[in-house]
Amino acid sequence: MTVELAPQPALAPLAAPRPLIFSGIQPSGIVHLGNDLGAIRNYVMLQYEYEAIYCIVDYHALTSTHDAALLRRRTREMAASLLALGLDPDRCTLFVQSHRPEHTELMWLLTTVTPVSWLERTPTYKDKIANQPDDVNHGLLTYPVLQAADIVIYKASLVPVGKDQAAHLELSREIVRAFNYRYGETFPEPQAVYTSAPVVLGTDGVKKMSKSVGNTIEILASPEEIRKQVMSMVTDTERIKRTDPGRPGVCNVCQLHRFFGDDYEEIWDGEATARTGCVDTKKLLAQRITERYAGARERYAELMAHPADVDGILEAGADRLKPKAAATMAEVKEKMGLR
Ligand code: TYM
């Protein structure tokens, strides 16, 4: 399912129960362009149409971060980033995963219907153990079961994510099917919702933009930092001289222009006919990214200056979810013979 990135007018909350959406994001550093174009824009847009729950997944982050102070700081920074980018606590529920302990309790129950072979063959598990060979902890293996628990504890049916989460979503669906088969229809099979930019490439132009690769454009960083990151981008590697025609179809800078103005075809034409050089196209992209996120950058600074307000929003979010989480746990325990 693909959702276009059109700006949405604010809608009045609907009276009838709305389908529930859920998504999670790791507190693993400042948000980057891939997070926003691939997922956060949909979080913002969908909060007007659905009952939306968004979670900062600090338990997941523990599989690769063991620095307590850093994790605490990044959790708050991620909350402030999401609020600055448009999540409205009156329209959605934003909370921190570890504040709702039912997630890990349900995860244990779901592990008992999840064959180990499913987890071992997950491509993200293979990537992660290759990335951190000195820290192949058990959490990396069970990571997708916790992700499934995050989603199904609220019986969410739609999950806005980038394409890199497709394998996790498929595994969540398999776990749901395994559970429903053994214990009777309990959870809906969650479906991924993609934006029109489901995979955003990093500044290297080859790999998915990702904090762990170090190829990000940090959208809430200073204009100077954004400029530095954009100017470091790899363009069309076959365009050697300024007079060589460029190939917008393979140039990541040109591709990103699609999301920053209606004139991208003109920009592509300039490149293809060598009227403009890669440096000019990058400068323009840096300028547009800076302008697009200027308001969010200001809101982020304001929120970070009032950390108690941010923490209050997160606490209220976790409290609001307690009855829903408790109801699912009661139903699941009953079905599994734990009561
Ligand atoms: P995370 O924190 O890596 O990323 C957060 C969201 O950003 C999307 N994303 C991208 N989209 C397009 N191009 C990119 N380069 C790019 N980089 C990141 C991700 O797809 C994601 O939607 N396992 C999840 C967190 C999670 C979760 C969940 C998600 C835990 N529980 C339940 C959905 C539902 C993760 O690590 O996302």
Short mmCIF file of C-alpha atoms and ligand atoms in Angstrom, two decimals:
data_model
loop_
_atom_site.label_atom_id
_atom_site.label_comp_id
_atom_site.label_asym_id
_atom_site.label_seq_id
_atom_site.Cartn_x
_atom_site.Cartn_y
_atom_site.Cartn_z
CA MET A 1 0.00 0.00 0.00
CA THR A 2 1.50 3.39 -0.98
CA VAL A 3 0.42 6.74 0.36
CA GLU A 4 1.39 9.87 -1.57
CA LEU A 5 3.15 12.67 0.26
CA ALA A 6 0.48 15.31 -0.28
CA PRO A 7 0.00 17.75 2.64
CA GLN A 8 -3.26 17.05 4.44
CA PRO A 9 -5.70 19.52 5.95
CA ALA A 10 -6.44 18.97 9.64
CA LEU A 11 -9.61 16.91 9.98
CA ALA A 12 -11.93 16.92 12.95
CA PRO A 13 -11.61 13.68 14.93
CA LEU A 14 -14.10 11.09 13.67
CA ALA A 15 -16.82 9.84 15.96
CA ALA A 16 -16.78 6.20 14.77
CA PRO A 17 -13.89 3.98 15.86
CA ARG A 18 -11.05 4.42 13.42
CA PRO A 19 -8.66 1.70 12.20
CA LEU A 20 -5.59 1.65 14.36
CA ILE A 21 -2.11 2.34 13.08
CA PHE A 22 1.13 1.78 14.94
CA SER A 23 4.74 2.53 14.19
CA GLY A 24 8.03 2.59 16.04
CA ILE A 25 11.34 4.37 15.65
CA GLN A 26 14.65 3.74 17.38
CA PRO A 27 16.19 6.54 19.42
CA SER A 28 19.46 6.12 17.56
CA GLY A 29 20.49 9.71 16.84
CA ILE A 30 19.09 12.79 15.14
CA VAL A 31 16.38 12.05 12.58
CA HIS A 32 17.56 11.87 9.00
CA LEU A 33 15.98 12.49 5.64
CA GLY A 34 15.32 8.76 5.12
CA ASN A 35 13.29 8.58 8.34
CA ASP A 36 11.19 11.55 7.31
CA LEU A 37 10.59 10.82 3.62
CA GLY A 38 10.20 7.08 4.24
CA ALA A 39 8.09 7.06 7.39
CA ILE A 40 7.58 10.16 9.57
CA ARG A 41 5.66 12.05 6.87
CA ASN A 42 3.16 9.25 6.88
CA TYR A 43 3.00 9.25 10.69
CA VAL A 44 2.03 12.93 10.52
CA MET A 45 -0.47 12.56 7.70
CA LEU A 46 -2.14 9.42 9.02
CA GLN A 47 -2.72 10.83 12.51
CA TYR A 48 -5.58 12.86 11.00
CA GLU A 49 -7.36 9.83 9.60
CA TYR A 50 -6.61 6.99 11.98
CA GLU A 51 -6.20 6.27 15.63
CA ALA A 52 -2.42 6.53 15.62
CA ILE A 53 0.11 5.22 18.13
CA TYR A 54 3.81 6.03 17.75
CA CYS A 55 6.50 4.50 19.88
CA ILE A 56 10.13 5.34 20.57
CA VAL A 57 11.57 1.86 20.81
CA ASP A 58 14.26 2.13 23.47
CA TYR A 59 14.22 -1.64 24.17
CA HIS A 60 15.11 -2.26 20.54
CA ALA A 61 17.89 0.35 20.74
CA LEU A 62 19.46 -1.59 23.64
CA THR A 63 20.48 -4.28 21.15
CA SER A 64 23.13 -1.88 19.84
CA THR A 65 23.56 0.85 22.51
CA HIS A 66 24.83 0.10 25.99
CA ASP A 67 25.43 3.68 27.11
CA ALA A 68 22.66 4.60 29.58
CA ALA A 69 23.12 8.39 29.49
CA LEU A 70 23.25 8.39 25.70
CA LEU A 71 20.10 6.29 25.37
CA ARG A 72 18.22 8.55 27.80
CA ARG A 73 19.29 11.68 25.92
CA ARG A 74 18.50 10.24 22.50
CA THR A 75 15.07 9.06 23.61
CA ARG A 76 14.12 12.61 24.55
CA GLU A 77 15.72 14.01 21.40
CA MET A 78 13.72 11.59 19.25
CA ALA A 79 10.50 12.59 21.01
CA ALA A 80 11.26 16.28 20.44
CA SER A 81 12.15 15.58 16.80
CA LEU A 82 8.87 13.77 16.13
CA LEU A 83 6.85 16.52 17.79
CA ALA A 84 8.81 19.18 15.88
CA LEU A 85 8.12 17.37 12.60
CA GLY A 86 4.37 17.46 13.19
CA LEU A 87 3.18 14.75 15.56
CA ASP A 88 0.38 16.32 17.56
CA PRO A 89 -0.22 14.80 21.01
CA ASP A 90 -3.90 15.75 20.69
CA ARG A 91 -4.23 13.62 17.56
CA CYS A 92 -1.93 10.70 18.22
CA THR A 93 -0.36 8.87 21.12
CA LEU A 94 3.41 9.17 21.45
CA PHE A 95 5.19 7.12 24.09
CA VAL A 96 8.35 5.23 24.99
CA GLN A 97 8.34 1.45 24.64
CA SER A 98 9.86 0.69 28.06
CA HIS A 99 7.11 2.73 29.74
CA ARG A 100 4.58 0.04 28.78
CA PRO A 101 6.02 -3.18 30.18
CA GLU A 102 3.31 -5.30 28.53
CA HIS A 103 5.30 -5.13 25.27
CA THR A 104 8.06 -7.37 26.62
CA GLU A 105 5.61 -9.62 28.43
CA LEU A 106 3.70 -10.24 25.21
CA MET A 107 6.97 -10.71 23.35
CA TRP A 108 7.81 -13.70 25.54
CA LEU A 109 4.44 -15.29 24.82
CA LEU A 110 4.92 -14.72 21.07
CA THR A 111 8.40 -16.29 21.12
CA THR A 112 6.71 -19.57 22.03
CA VAL A 113 4.92 -19.67 18.66
CA THR A 114 7.93 -18.42 16.68
CA PRO A 115 10.35 -21.01 15.26
CA VAL A 116 13.99 -20.00 15.78
CA SER A 117 14.63 -20.72 12.09
CA TRP A 118 12.32 -17.82 11.11
CA LEU A 119 14.44 -15.45 13.17
CA GLU A 120 17.78 -16.79 11.98
CA ARG A 121 16.85 -16.36 8.35
CA THR A 122 15.67 -12.73 8.76
CA PRO A 123 17.92 -10.59 6.51
CA THR A 124 18.14 -7.78 9.09
CA TYR A 125 19.50 -10.24 11.67
CA LYS A 126 22.25 -11.26 9.26
CA ASP A 127 23.05 -7.57 8.57
CA LYS A 128 23.11 -6.72 12.24
CA ILE A 129 25.46 -9.49 13.27
CA ALA A 130 27.73 -8.50 10.40
CA ASN A 131 27.66 -4.85 11.63
CA GLN A 132 28.44 -5.68 15.26
CA PRO A 133 30.33 -9.01 15.27
CA ASP A 134 31.60 -8.36 18.81
CA ASP A 135 28.12 -7.90 20.23
CA VAL A 136 25.87 -10.62 18.81
CA ASN A 137 23.45 -10.46 21.72
CA HIS A 138 20.25 -12.47 22.03
CA GLY A 139 18.17 -9.30 21.62
CA LEU A 140 19.26 -9.09 17.99
CA LEU A 141 17.68 -12.47 17.29
CA THR A 142 14.38 -11.79 19.08
CA TYR A 143 14.23 -8.19 17.82
CA PRO A 144 11.43 -8.92 15.29
CA VAL A 145 9.31 -10.73 17.90
CA LEU A 146 9.39 -7.62 20.08
CA GLN A 147 8.46 -5.60 17.00
CA ALA A 148 5.48 -7.92 16.40
CA ALA A 149 4.44 -7.53 20.06
CA ASP A 150 4.63 -3.71 19.73
CA ILE A 151 2.15 -3.83 16.87
CA VAL A 152 -0.27 -6.52 17.96
CA ILE A 153 -0.64 -5.50 21.59
CA TYR A 154 -2.82 -2.65 20.28
CA LYS A 155 -4.28 -4.85 17.50
CA ALA A 156 -2.99 -2.38 14.92
CA SER A 157 -3.80 -3.25 11.33
CA LEU A 158 -1.64 -0.68 9.49
CA VAL A 159 2.03 0.08 10.04
CA PRO A 160 3.67 3.06 8.30
CA VAL A 161 7.34 2.15 7.69
CA GLY A 162 10.09 2.33 5.10
CA LYS A 163 10.81 -0.62 2.82
CA ASP A 164 13.71 -1.78 5.02
CA GLN A 165 11.10 -2.95 7.53
CA ALA A 166 9.28 -5.18 5.01
CA ALA A 167 10.91 -8.39 6.27
CA HIS A 168 10.02 -7.53 9.88
CA LEU A 169 6.44 -6.85 8.88
CA GLU A 170 6.21 -10.14 7.03
CA LEU A 171 7.53 -11.91 10.11
CA SER A 172 4.95 -10.12 12.27
CA ARG A 173 2.25 -11.45 9.95
CA GLU A 174 3.65 -14.97 10.20
CA ILE A 175 3.74 -14.77 13.98
CA VAL A 176 0.13 -13.53 14.02
CA ARG A 177 -0.92 -16.43 11.79
CA ALA A 178 0.91 -18.92 14.02
CA PHE A 179 -0.72 -17.50 17.14
CA ASN A 180 -4.22 -17.30 15.66
CA TYR A 181 -3.90 -20.87 14.35
CA ARG A 182 -3.02 -22.27 17.78
CA TYR A 183 -5.18 -20.14 20.03
CA GLY A 184 -8.01 -18.85 17.82
CA GLU A 185 -8.51 -15.59 15.96
CA THR A 186 -6.94 -12.92 18.18
CA PHE A 187 -4.80 -10.47 16.22
CA PRO A 188 -5.28 -8.82 12.79
CA GLU A 189 -2.46 -9.36 10.27
CA PRO A 190 -0.67 -6.01 10.13
CA GLN A 191 -0.05 -4.42 6.75
CA ALA A 192 2.82 -2.07 5.88
CA VAL A 193 1.99 1.41 4.56
CA TYR A 194 4.68 3.00 2.40
CA THR A 195 5.25 6.56 1.26
CA SER A 196 6.26 7.37 -2.31
CA ALA A 197 9.90 7.29 -1.07
CA PRO A 198 10.07 3.87 0.59
CA VAL A 199 13.86 3.62 0.19
CA VAL A 200 15.96 6.78 0.48
CA LEU A 201 19.60 6.29 -0.46
CA GLY A 202 22.36 7.86 1.62
CA THR A 203 24.97 10.44 0.67
CA ASP A 204 27.10 7.63 -0.83
CA GLY A 205 24.32 7.09 -3.40
CA VAL A 206 24.57 3.32 -2.94
CA LYS A 207 23.36 2.20 0.47
CA LYS A 208 20.11 2.97 2.24
CA MET A 209 20.45 6.16 4.29
CA SER A 210 21.21 4.98 7.78
CA LYS A 211 22.84 6.25 10.95
CA SER A 212 24.88 3.05 11.29
CA VAL A 213 26.38 3.51 7.81
CA GLY A 214 27.12 7.21 8.46
CA ASN A 215 25.63 8.41 5.15
CA THR A 216 22.82 10.57 6.55
CA ILE A 217 21.45 14.05 5.99
CA GLU A 218 20.31 15.19 9.41
CA ILE A 219 17.29 17.33 8.70
CA LEU A 220 17.20 19.13 12.06
CA ALA A 221 20.92 19.93 12.08
CA SER A 222 22.22 23.46 11.43
CA PRO A 223 22.07 24.85 7.87
CA GLU A 224 25.90 24.60 7.72
CA GLU A 225 25.82 20.95 8.71
CA ILE A 226 23.08 20.15 6.18
CA ARG A 227 25.07 21.93 3.49
CA LYS A 228 28.18 19.95 4.36
CA GLN A 229 26.28 16.65 4.24
CA VAL A 230 24.55 17.45 0.94
CA MET A 231 27.75 18.73 -0.69
CA SER A 232 29.41 15.41 0.20
CA MET A 233 26.81 13.49 -1.82
CA VAL A 234 27.94 11.18 -4.60
CA THR A 235 26.20 12.08 -7.89
CA ASP A 236 26.37 10.34 -11.27
CA THR A 237 29.77 8.62 -11.13
CA GLU A 238 30.05 8.60 -14.93
CA ARG A 239 29.77 12.38 -15.15
CA ILE A 240 33.47 13.19 -14.95
CA LYS A 241 33.72 16.65 -16.52
CA ARG A 242 31.34 19.57 -16.03
CA THR A 243 30.48 19.39 -19.74
CA ASP A 244 29.49 15.68 -19.63
CA PRO A 245 25.72 15.15 -19.71
CA GLY A 246 24.41 13.84 -16.38
CA ARG A 247 21.98 10.95 -15.87
CA PRO A 248 19.25 12.14 -13.50
CA GLY A 249 17.77 8.62 -13.38
CA VAL A 250 20.81 7.31 -11.49
CA CYS A 251 21.81 10.50 -9.64
CA ASN A 252 20.64 10.45 -6.02
CA VAL A 253 20.75 14.26 -5.76
CA CYS A 254 18.42 14.56 -8.77
CA GLN A 255 16.14 11.88 -7.35
CA LEU A 256 15.85 13.70 -4.02
CA HIS A 257 14.86 16.90 -5.82
CA ARG A 258 11.56 15.12 -6.62
CA PHE A 259 10.55 15.71 -3.00
CA PHE A 260 11.63 19.34 -2.80
CA GLY A 261 9.80 21.16 -5.57
CA ASP A 262 7.57 20.79 -8.61
CA ASP A 263 10.37 21.94 -10.91
CA TYR A 264 12.43 18.77 -10.58
CA GLU A 265 12.00 17.87 -14.25
CA GLU A 266 13.60 21.20 -15.20
CA ILE A 267 16.46 20.41 -12.83
CA TRP A 268 16.83 16.97 -14.43
CA ASP A 269 16.82 18.54 -17.87
CA GLY A 270 19.58 20.97 -16.84
CA GLU A 271 21.69 18.04 -15.70
CA ALA A 272 20.96 15.85 -18.73
CA THR A 273 21.97 18.65 -21.12
CA ALA A 274 24.98 19.73 -18.99
CA ARG A 275 23.52 23.24 -18.63
CA THR A 276 23.92 22.83 -14.87
CA GLY A 277 26.67 21.12 -12.95
CA CYS A 278 26.37 18.71 -10.02
CA VAL A 279 27.64 21.35 -7.58
CA ASP A 280 24.81 23.75 -8.47
CA THR A 281 22.22 20.98 -8.15
CA LYS A 282 23.58 20.04 -4.74
CA LYS A 283 23.64 23.66 -3.52
CA LEU A 284 20.00 24.01 -4.52
CA LEU A 285 19.07 20.77 -2.75
CA ALA A 286 20.86 21.87 0.44
CA GLN A 287 19.03 25.20 0.32
CA ARG A 288 15.65 23.53 -0.17
CA ILE A 289 16.18 20.97 2.59
CA THR A 290 17.24 23.77 4.95
CA GLU A 291 14.17 25.82 4.07
CA ARG A 292 11.75 22.90 4.27
CA TYR A 293 12.82 22.02 7.80
CA ALA A 294 13.49 25.54 9.16
CA GLY A 295 10.22 25.60 11.14
CA ALA A 296 10.79 22.11 12.54
CA ARG A 297 14.35 23.08 13.54
CA GLU A 298 12.98 26.03 15.54
CA ARG A 299 10.28 23.92 17.19
CA TYR A 300 12.90 21.29 18.04
CA ALA A 301 15.08 23.89 19.81
CA GLU A 302 12.05 25.15 21.75
CA LEU A 303 11.03 21.65 22.81
CA MET A 304 14.56 20.77 23.90
CA ALA A 305 14.57 23.94 26.01
CA HIS A 306 11.49 22.58 27.85
CA PRO A 307 12.36 18.92 28.49
CA ALA A 308 9.71 18.52 31.22
CA ASP A 309 7.00 19.25 28.63
CA VAL A 310 8.38 16.57 26.31
CA ASP A 311 8.62 14.05 29.16
CA GLY A 312 5.04 14.90 30.20
CA ILE A 313 3.73 14.13 26.70
CA LEU A 314 5.52 10.76 26.74
CA GLU A 315 4.20 9.85 30.19
CA ALA A 316 0.63 10.81 29.27
CA GLY A 317 0.95 8.70 26.11
CA ALA A 318 2.04 5.59 28.02
CA ASP A 319 -0.74 6.09 30.59
CA ARG A 320 -3.38 6.42 27.87
CA LEU A 321 -2.34 3.06 26.41
CA LYS A 322 -2.49 1.10 29.65
CA PRO A 323 -6.12 -0.11 29.38
CA LYS A 324 -5.65 -1.28 25.80
CA ALA A 325 -2.42 -3.14 26.59
CA ALA A 326 -3.93 -4.68 29.72
CA ALA A 327 -7.03 -5.87 27.82
CA THR A 328 -4.91 -7.62 25.18
CA MET A 329 -2.74 -9.25 27.83
CA ALA A 330 -5.82 -10.53 29.68
CA GLU A 331 -7.28 -11.99 26.48
CA VAL A 332 -3.99 -13.61 25.43
CA LYS A 333 -3.31 -15.10 28.86
CA GLU A 334 -6.82 -16.52 29.00
CA LYS A 335 -6.39 -18.11 25.57
CA MET A 336 -2.97 -19.54 26.42
CA GLY A 337 -4.08 -21.12 29.69
CA LEU A 338 -2.30 -18.69 32.01
CA ARG A 339 -5.44 -17.88 33.96
P1 TYM B 1 14.27 2.67 12.43
O1 TYM B 1 14.42 3.39 13.73
O2 TYM B 1 15.50 2.11 11.81
O3 TYM B 1 13.63 3.64 11.36
C1 TYM B 1 12.45 4.38 11.62
C2 TYM B 1 11.61 4.46 10.36
O4 TYM B 1 12.33 5.13 9.32
C3 TYM B 1 12.34 4.31 8.15
N1 TYM B 1 13.61 4.52 7.43
C4 TYM B 1 13.72 4.71 6.11
N2 TYM B 1 12.80 4.79 5.14
C5 TYM B 1 13.25 4.99 3.86
N3 TYM B 1 14.57 5.13 3.55
C6 TYM B 1 15.52 5.07 4.51
N4 TYM B 1 16.79 5.22 4.19
C7 TYM B 1 15.11 4.84 5.85
N5 TYM B 1 15.78 4.70 7.03
C8 TYM B 1 14.84 4.51 7.98
C9 TYM B 1 12.23 2.89 8.67
O5 TYM B 1 11.74 2.00 7.68
C10 TYM B 1 11.27 3.06 9.82
O6 TYM B 1 9.93 3.05 9.38
N6 TYM B 1 12.60 -1.87 13.67
C11 TYM B 1 12.18 -0.50 13.49
C12 TYM B 1 11.50 0.10 14.71
C13 TYM B 1 10.28 -0.63 15.22
C14 TYM B 1 9.01 -0.68 14.60
C15 TYM B 1 8.19 -1.41 15.51
C16 TYM B 1 8.51 -0.21 13.39
C17 TYM B 1 10.19 -1.31 16.40
N7 TYM B 1 8.92 -1.75 16.57
C18 TYM B 1 6.84 -1.67 15.18
C19 TYM B 1 7.17 -0.46 13.08
C20 TYM B 1 6.36 -1.18 13.98
C21 TYM B 1 13.41 0.34 13.21
O7 TYM B 1 14.49 0.02 13.65
O8 TYM B 1 13.16 1.53 12.56
#
